[in-house]
mmCIF file of C-alpha atoms in Angstrom:
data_model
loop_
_atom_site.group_PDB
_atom_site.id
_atom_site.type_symbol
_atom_site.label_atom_id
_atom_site.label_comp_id
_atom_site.label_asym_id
_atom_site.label_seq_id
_atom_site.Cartn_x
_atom_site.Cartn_y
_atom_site.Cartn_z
ATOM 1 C CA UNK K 1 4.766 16.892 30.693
ATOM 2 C CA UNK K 2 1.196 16.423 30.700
ATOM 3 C CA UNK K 3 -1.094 13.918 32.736
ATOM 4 C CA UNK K 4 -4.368 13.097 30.879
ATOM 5 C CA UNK K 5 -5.013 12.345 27.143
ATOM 6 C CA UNK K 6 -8.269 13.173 25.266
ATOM 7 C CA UNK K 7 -9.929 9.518 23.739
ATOM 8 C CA UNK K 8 -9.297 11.396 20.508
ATOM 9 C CA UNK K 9 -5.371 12.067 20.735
ATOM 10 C CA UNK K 10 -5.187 8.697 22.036
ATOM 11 C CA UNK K 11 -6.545 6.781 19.082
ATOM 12 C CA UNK K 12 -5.178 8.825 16.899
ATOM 13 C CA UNK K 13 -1.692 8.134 18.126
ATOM 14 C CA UNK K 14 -1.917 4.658 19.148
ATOM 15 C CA UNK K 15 -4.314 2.954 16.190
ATOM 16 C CA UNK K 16 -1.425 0.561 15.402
ATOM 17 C CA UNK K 17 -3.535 0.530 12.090
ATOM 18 C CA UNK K 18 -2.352 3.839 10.978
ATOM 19 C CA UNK K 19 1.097 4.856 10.011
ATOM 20 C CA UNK K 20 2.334 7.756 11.650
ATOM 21 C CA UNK K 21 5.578 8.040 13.217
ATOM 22 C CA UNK K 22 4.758 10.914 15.763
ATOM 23 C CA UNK K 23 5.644 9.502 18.994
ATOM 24 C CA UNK K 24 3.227 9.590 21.608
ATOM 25 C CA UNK K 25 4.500 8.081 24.960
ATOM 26 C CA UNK K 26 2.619 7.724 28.303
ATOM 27 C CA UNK K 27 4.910 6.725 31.516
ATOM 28 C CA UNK K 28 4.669 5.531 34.894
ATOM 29 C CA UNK K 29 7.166 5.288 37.910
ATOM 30 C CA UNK K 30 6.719 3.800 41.126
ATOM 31 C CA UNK K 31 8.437 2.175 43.790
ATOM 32 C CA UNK K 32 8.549 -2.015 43.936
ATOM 33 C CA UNK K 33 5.598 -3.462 44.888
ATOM 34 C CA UNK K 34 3.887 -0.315 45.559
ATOM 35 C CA UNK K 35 0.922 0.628 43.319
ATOM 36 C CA UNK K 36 0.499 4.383 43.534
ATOM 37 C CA UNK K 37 2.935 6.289 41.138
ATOM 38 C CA UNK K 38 5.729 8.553 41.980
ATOM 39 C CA UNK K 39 5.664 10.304 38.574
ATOM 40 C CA UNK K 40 3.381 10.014 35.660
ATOM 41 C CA UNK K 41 2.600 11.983 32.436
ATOM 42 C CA UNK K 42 2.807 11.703 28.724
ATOM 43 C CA UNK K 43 5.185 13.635 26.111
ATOM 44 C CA UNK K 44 5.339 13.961 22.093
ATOM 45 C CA UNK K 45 8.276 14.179 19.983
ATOM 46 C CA UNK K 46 9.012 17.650 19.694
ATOM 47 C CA UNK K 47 10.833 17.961 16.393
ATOM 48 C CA UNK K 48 12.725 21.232 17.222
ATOM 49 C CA UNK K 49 14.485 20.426 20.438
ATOM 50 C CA UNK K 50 13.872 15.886 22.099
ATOM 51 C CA UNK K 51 12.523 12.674 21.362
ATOM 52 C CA UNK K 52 9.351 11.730 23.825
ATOM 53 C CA UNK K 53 11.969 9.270 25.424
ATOM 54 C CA UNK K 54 14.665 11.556 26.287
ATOM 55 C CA UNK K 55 11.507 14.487 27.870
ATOM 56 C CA UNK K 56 10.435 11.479 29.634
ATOM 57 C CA UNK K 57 14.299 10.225 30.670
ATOM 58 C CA UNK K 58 14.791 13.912 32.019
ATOM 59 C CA UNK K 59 11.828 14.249 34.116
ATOM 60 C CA UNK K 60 12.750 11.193 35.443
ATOM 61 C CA UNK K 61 16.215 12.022 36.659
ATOM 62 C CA UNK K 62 15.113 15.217 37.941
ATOM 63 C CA UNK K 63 12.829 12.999 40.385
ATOM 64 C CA UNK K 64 15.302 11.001 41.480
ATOM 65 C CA UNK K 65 17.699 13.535 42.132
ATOM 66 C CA UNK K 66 15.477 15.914 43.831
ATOM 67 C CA UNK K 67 14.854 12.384 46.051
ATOM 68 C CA UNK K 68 18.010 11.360 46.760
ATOM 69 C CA UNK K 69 16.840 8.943 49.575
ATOM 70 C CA UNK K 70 14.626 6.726 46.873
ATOM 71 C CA UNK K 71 18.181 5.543 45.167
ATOM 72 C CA UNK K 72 18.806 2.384 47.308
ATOM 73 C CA UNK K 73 14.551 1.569 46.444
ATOM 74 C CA UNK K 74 14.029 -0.294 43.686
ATOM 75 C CA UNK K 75 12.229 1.588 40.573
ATOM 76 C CA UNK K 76 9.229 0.607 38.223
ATOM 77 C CA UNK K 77 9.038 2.428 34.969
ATOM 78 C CA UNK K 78 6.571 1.609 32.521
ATOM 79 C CA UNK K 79 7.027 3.057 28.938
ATOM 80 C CA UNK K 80 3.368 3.120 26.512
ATOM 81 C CA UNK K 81 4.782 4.245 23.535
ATOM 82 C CA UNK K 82 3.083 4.273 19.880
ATOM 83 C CA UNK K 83 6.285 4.089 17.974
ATOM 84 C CA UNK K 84 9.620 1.661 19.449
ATOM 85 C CA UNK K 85 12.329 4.014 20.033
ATOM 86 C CA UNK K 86 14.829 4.947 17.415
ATOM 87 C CA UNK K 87 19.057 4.179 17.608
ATOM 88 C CA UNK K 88 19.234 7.456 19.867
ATOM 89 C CA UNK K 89 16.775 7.378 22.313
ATOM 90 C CA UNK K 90 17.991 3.749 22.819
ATOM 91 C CA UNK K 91 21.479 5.002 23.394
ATOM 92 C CA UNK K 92 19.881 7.630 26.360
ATOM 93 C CA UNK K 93 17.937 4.962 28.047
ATOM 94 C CA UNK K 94 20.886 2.695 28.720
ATOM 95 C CA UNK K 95 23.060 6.186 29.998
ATOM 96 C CA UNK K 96 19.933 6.092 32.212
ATOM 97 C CA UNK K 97 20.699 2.961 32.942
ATOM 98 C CA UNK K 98 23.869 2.569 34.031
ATOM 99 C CA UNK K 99 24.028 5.738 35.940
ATOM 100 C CA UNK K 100 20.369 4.909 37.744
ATOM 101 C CA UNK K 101 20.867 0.831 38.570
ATOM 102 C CA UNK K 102 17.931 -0.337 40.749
ATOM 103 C CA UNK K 103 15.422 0.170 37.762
ATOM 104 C CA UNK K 104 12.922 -2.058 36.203
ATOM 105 C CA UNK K 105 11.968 -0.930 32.673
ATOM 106 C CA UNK K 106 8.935 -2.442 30.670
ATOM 107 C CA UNK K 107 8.247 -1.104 27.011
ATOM 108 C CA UNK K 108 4.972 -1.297 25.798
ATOM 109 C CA UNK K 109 5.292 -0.897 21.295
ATOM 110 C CA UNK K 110 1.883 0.227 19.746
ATOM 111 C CA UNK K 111 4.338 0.205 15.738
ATOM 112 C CA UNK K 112 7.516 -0.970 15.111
ATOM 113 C CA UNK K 113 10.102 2.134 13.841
ATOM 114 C CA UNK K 114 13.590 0.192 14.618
ATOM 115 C CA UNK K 115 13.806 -3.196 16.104
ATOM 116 C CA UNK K 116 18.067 -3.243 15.058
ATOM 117 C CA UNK K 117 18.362 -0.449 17.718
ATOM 118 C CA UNK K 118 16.636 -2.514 20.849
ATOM 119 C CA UNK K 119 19.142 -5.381 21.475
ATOM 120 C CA UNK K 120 21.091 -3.809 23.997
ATOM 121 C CA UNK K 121 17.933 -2.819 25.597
ATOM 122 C CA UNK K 122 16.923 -6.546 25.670
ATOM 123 C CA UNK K 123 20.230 -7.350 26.759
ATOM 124 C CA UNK K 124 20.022 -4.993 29.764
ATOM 125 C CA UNK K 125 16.925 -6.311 31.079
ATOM 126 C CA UNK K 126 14.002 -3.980 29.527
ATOM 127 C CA UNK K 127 10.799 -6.040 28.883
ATOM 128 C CA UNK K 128 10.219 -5.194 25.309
ATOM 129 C CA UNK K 129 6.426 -5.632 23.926
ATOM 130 C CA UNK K 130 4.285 -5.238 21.245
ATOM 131 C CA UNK K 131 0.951 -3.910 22.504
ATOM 132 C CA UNK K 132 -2.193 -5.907 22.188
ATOM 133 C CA UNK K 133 -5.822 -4.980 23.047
ATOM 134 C CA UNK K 134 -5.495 -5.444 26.750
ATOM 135 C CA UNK K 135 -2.450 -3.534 26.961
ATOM 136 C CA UNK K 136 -4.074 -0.636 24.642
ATOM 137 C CA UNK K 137 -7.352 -0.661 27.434
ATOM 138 C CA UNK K 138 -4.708 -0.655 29.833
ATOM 139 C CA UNK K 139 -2.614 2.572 28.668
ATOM 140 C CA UNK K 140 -6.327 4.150 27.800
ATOM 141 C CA UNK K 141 -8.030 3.219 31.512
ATOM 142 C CA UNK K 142 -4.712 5.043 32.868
ATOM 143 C CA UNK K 143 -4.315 8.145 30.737
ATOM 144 C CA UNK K 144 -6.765 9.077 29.429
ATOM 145 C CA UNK K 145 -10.308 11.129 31.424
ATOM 146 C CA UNK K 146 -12.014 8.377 33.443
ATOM 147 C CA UNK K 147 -15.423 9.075 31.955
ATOM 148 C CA UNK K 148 -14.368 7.531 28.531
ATOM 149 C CA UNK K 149 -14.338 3.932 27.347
ATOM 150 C CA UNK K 150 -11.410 2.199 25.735
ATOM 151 C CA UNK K 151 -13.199 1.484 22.173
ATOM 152 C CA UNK K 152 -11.187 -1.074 20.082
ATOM 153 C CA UNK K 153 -10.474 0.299 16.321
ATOM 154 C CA UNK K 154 -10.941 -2.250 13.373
ATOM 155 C CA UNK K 155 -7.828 -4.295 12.674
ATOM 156 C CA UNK K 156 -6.342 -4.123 15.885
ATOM 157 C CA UNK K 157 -5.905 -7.752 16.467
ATOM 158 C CA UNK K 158 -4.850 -8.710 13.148
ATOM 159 C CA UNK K 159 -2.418 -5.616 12.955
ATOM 160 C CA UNK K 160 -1.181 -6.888 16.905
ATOM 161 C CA UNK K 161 -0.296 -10.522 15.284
ATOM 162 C CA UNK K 162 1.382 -8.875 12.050
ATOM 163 C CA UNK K 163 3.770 -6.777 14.351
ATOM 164 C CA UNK K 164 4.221 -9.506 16.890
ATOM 165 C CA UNK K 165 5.416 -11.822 14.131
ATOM 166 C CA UNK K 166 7.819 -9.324 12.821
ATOM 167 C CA UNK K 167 9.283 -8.770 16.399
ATOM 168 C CA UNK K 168 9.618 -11.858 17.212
ATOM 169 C CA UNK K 169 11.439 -13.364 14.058
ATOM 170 C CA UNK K 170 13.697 -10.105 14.396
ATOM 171 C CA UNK K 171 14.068 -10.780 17.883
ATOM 172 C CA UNK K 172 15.197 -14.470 17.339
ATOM 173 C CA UNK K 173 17.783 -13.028 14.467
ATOM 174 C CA UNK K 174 19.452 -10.516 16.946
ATOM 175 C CA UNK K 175 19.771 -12.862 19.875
ATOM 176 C CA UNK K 176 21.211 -15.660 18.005
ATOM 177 C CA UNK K 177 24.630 -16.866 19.913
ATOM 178 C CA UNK K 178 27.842 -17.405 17.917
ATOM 179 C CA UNK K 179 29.902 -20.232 18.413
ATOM 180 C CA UNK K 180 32.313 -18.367 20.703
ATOM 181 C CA UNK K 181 29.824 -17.537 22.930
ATOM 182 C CA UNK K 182 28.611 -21.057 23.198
ATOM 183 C CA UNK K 183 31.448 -22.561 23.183
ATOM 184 C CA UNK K 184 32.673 -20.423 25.925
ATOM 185 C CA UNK K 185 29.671 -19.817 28.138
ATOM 186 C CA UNK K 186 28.112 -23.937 27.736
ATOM 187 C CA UNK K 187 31.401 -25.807 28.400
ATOM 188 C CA UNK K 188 30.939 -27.601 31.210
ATOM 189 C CA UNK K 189 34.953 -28.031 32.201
ATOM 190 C CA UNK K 190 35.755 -24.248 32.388
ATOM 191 C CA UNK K 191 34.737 -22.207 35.434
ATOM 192 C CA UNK K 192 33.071 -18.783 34.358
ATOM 193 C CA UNK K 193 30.496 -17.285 36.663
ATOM 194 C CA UNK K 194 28.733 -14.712 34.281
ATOM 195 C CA UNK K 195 25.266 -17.219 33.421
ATOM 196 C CA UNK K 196 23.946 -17.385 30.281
ATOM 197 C CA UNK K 197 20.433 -18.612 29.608
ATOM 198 C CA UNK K 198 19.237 -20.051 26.016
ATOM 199 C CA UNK K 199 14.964 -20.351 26.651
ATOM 200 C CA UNK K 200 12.390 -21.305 24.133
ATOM 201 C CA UNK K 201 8.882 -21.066 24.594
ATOM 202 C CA UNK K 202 6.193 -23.480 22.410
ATOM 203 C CA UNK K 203 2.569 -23.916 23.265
ATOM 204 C CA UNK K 204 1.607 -27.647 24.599
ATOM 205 C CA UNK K 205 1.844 -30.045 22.144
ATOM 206 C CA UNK K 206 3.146 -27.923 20.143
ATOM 207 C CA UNK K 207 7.272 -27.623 18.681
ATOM 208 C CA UNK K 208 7.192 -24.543 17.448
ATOM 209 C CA UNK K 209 8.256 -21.606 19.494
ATOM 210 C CA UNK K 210 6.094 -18.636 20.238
ATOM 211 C CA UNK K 211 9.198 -17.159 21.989
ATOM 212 C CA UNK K 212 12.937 -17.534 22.042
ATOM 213 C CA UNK K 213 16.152 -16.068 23.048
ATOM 214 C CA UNK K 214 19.196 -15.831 25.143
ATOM 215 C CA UNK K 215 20.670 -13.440 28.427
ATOM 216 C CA UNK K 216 23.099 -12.753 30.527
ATOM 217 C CA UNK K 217 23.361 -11.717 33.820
ATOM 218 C CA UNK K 218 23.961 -7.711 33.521
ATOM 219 C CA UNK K 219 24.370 -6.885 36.991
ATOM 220 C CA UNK K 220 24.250 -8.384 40.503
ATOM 221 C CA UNK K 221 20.815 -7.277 40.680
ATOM 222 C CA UNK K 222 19.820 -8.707 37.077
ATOM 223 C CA UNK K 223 20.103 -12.319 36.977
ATOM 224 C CA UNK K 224 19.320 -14.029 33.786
ATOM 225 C CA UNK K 225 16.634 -15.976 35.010
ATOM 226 C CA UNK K 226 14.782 -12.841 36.077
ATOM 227 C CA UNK K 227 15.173 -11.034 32.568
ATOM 228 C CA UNK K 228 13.588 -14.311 30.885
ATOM 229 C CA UNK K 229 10.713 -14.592 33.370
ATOM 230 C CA UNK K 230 9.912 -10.715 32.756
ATOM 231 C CA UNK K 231 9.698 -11.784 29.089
ATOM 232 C CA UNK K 232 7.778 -15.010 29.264
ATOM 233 C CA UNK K 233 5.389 -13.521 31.484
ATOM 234 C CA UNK K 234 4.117 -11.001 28.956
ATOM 235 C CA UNK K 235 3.210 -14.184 26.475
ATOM 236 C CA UNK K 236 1.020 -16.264 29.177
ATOM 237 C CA UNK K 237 -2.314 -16.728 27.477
ATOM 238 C CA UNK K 238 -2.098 -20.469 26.924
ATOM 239 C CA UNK K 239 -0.923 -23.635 27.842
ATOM 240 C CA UNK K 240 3.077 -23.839 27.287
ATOM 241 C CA UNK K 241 6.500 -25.649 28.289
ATOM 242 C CA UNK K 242 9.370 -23.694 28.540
ATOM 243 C CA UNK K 243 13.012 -24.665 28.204
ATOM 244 C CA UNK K 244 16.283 -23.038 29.962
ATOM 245 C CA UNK K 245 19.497 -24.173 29.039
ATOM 246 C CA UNK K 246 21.729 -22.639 31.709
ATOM 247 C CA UNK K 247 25.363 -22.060 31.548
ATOM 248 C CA UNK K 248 25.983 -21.825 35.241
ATOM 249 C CA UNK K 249 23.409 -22.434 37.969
ATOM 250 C CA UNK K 250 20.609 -21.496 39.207
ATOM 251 C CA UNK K 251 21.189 -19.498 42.476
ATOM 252 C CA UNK K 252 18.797 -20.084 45.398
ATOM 253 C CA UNK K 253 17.697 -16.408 44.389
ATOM 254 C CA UNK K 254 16.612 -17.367 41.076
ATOM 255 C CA UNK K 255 15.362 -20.604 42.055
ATOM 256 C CA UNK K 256 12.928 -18.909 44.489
ATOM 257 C CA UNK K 257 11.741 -16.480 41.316
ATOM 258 C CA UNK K 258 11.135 -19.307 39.609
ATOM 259 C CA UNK K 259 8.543 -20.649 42.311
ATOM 260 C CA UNK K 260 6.849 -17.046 42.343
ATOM 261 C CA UNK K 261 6.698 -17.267 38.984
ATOM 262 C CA UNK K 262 5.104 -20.602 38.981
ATOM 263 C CA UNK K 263 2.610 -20.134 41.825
ATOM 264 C CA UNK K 264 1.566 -16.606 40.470
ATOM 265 C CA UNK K 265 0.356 -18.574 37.395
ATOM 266 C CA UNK K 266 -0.908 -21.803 38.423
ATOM 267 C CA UNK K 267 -4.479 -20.977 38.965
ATOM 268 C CA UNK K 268 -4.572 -19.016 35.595
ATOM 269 C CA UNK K 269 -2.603 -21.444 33.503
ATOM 270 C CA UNK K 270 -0.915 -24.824 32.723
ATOM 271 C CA UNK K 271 3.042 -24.531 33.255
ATOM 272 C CA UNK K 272 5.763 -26.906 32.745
ATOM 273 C CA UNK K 273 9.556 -26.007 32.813
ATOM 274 C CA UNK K 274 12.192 -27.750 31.599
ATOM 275 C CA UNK K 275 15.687 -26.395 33.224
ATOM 276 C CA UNK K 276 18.541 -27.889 31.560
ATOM 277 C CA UNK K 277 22.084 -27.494 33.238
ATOM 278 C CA UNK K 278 25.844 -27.439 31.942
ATOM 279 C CA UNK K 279 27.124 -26.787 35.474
ATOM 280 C CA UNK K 280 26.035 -26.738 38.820
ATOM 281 C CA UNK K 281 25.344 -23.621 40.992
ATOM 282 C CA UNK K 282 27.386 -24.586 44.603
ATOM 283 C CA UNK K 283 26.227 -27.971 44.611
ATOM 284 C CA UNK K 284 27.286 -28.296 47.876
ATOM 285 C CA UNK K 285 25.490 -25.480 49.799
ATOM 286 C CA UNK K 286 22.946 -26.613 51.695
ATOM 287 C CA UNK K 287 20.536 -23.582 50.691
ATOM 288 C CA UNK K 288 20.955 -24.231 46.934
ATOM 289 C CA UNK K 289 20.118 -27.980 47.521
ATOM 290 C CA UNK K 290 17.176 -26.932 49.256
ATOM 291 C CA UNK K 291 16.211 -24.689 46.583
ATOM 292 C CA UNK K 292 16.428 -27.432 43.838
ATOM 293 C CA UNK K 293 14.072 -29.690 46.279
ATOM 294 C CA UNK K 294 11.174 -27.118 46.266
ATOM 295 C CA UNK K 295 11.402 -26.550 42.193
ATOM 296 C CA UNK K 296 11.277 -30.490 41.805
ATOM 297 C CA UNK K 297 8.202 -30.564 44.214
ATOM 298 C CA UNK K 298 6.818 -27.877 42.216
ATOM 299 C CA UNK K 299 6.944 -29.950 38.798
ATOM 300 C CA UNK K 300 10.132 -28.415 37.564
ATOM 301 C CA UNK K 301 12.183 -30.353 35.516
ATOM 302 C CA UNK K 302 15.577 -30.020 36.481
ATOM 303 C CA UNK K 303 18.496 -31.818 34.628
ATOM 304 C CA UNK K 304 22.150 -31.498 34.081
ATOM 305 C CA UNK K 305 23.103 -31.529 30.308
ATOM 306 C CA UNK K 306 24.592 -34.131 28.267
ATOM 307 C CA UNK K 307 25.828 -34.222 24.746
ATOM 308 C CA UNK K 308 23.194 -34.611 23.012
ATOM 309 C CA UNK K 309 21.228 -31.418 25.092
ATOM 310 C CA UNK K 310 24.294 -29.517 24.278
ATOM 311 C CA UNK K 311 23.900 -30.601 20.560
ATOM 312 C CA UNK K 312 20.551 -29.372 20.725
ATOM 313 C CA UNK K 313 20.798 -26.106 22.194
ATOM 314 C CA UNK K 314 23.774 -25.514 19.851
ATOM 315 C CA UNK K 315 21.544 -26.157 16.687
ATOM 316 C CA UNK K 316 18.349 -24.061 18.843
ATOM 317 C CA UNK K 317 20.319 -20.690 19.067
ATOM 318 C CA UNK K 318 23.744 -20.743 17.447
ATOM 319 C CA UNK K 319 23.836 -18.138 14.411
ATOM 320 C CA UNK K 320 25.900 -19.608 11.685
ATOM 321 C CA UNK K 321 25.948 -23.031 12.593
ATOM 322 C CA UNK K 322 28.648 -25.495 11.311
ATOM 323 C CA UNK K 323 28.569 -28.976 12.903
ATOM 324 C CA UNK K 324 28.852 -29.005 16.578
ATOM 325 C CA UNK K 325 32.093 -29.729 18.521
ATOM 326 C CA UNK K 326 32.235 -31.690 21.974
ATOM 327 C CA UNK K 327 35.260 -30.861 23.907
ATOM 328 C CA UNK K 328 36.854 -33.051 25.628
ATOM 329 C CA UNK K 329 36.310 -34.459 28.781
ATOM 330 C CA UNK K 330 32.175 -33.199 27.815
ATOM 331 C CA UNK K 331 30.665 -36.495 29.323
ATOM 332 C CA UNK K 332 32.215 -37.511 32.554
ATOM 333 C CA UNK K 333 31.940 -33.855 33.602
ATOM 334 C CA UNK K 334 28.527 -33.964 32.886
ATOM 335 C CA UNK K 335 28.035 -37.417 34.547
ATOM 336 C CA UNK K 336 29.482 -36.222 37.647
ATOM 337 C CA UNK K 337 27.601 -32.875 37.218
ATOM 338 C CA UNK K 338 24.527 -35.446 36.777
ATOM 339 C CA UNK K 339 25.352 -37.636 40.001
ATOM 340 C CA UNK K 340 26.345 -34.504 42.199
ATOM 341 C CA UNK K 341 22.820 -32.920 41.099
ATOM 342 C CA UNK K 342 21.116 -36.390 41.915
ATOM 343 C CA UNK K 343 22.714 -37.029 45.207
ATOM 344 C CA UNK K 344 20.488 -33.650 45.929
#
């Protein structure tokens, strides 16, 4: 691995512009909430032996291993990478995964190779990203020989809105429920702890959604509150309302992200959140009430969902959509749902 670029590799492997496949990728890891790095470096694809991803993956595990006290410590890594990572190199980074846990993982895409490959990378939690200018600066003030100046190339913008738009209408086609998931995660008479979360994200004023999706929670560690937030985060440039419909909750946990989410924004920009519920989170502890309490005196809508809500998520992210069902016994659970959460 190397540490610094030259401004000319660097624009020559990141002009989103251009189309060349040679993978460039520059990495960071460091501890939570720490700002110095652990490990750092960039790699290419080297065509006779590894992908970028899987140098990068190695050098990584060799860390870690060689510190064997940092596994309980919750891990950063940051991924700048100037083409998104093929079928294989997906495949390697959840191994990673699920053999490393306490890891945080945010892509950063300069061009789009294979967006079919990245839904189980989504689904595990890994902020996924196409860059724009302030992430390119970013990646350049980092890597590359402090006495150079991040210059933006011609087209960058409009190439950065052509991608997004790409990734984000294939991102909406891969995370598109089916019916038996909603059917079986949404009712509100069957008891089933794994959460989902269907969000949408639309500027104000405005009903058409800059952002969209659906998770679940992957580990104990992973809520899927947290994996949306990482995601909405990276779109914050103007004014927005954002929707959850939620399965099953939220914890206190979650609710408590949602207020650091909230105050770490509210001097920057206008937030409103919608949270709509199909069944309550232990709506008798006294630590989850209290938790609702501070999200309602922090503007956040918070609602328990009735048939028509349910009718509208269904028609939001359901895949092949016939006409939606209600079970029975739909409305008086979610009237006493309702009264239970208003009681509060």
């Amino acid at each position: 691995l190397k540490k610094q670029l030259s401004k000319e590799e660097f624009e020559a492997e990141f002009n989103n512009t251009v189309n060349s496949f040679r993978t460039l990728l520059c990495f960071s890891l460091q501890q939570e909430n720490k700002t110095l790095w652990n490990l750092w470096g960039y790699a290419h694809n080297n065509q006779d032996t590894s992908h970028a991803e899987i140098l990068v993956l190695r050098e990584i595990e060799k860390y870690l291993l060689e510190k064997a006290s940092d596994h309980e410590i919750r891990q950063r890594v940051t991924l700048y990478v100037t083409c998104s990572p093929c079928n294989r190199c997906c495949t390697k980074i959840l191994e990673f995964f699920q053999r490393f846990q306490r890891f945080d993982m945010d892509i950063k895409i300069s061009k789009i190779y294979d967006l079919d490959s990245l839904q189980d990378l989504k689904q595990l939690g890994v902020s996924l990203k196409v860059m724009d200018s302030s992430d390119f600066k970013e990646c350049f003030d980092l890597f590359v020989h402090t006495a150079e100046e991040f210059e933006p190339w011609p087209g960058l913008e409009e190439k950065t809105k052509q991608l997004n738009a790409v990734f984000l209408t294939q991102l909406h086609l891969l995370t598109c429920l089916s019916e038996e998931e909603f059917y079986g995660k949404f009712n509100n008479t069957r008891k089933n702890g794994r959460n989902m979360l269907c969000f949408s994200l639309e500027g104000e004023n405005k009903p058409i959604w800059k952002l969209w999706g659906y998770a679940h929670n992957v580990r104990s560690q992973k809520h899927a509150e947290n994996i949306v937030l990482r995601e909405v985060a990276s779109y914050l440039t103007k004014p927005f309302l954002n929707h959850f419909y939620i399965s099953y909750g939220p914890c206190s946990n979650c609710c408590d992200k949602i207020l650091d989410f909230l105050q770490k924004f509210e001097k920057k920009i206008k937030i409103m959140i919608k949270i709509m519920i199909s069944r309550l989170y232990k709506d008798e502890s006294s630590v989850f009430q209290n938790s609702i309490k501070k999200l309602h005196q922090m503007g956040v809508s918070v609602q328990v969902m009735n048939r028509g809500d349910f009718e509208q998520c269904f028609k939001g992210f359901v895949k092949i959509q016939g006409d939606f069902q209600p079970w029975p016994a739909l409305e008086p659970t979610s009237e006493k749902c309702a009264a239970n959460l208003e009681a509060i």
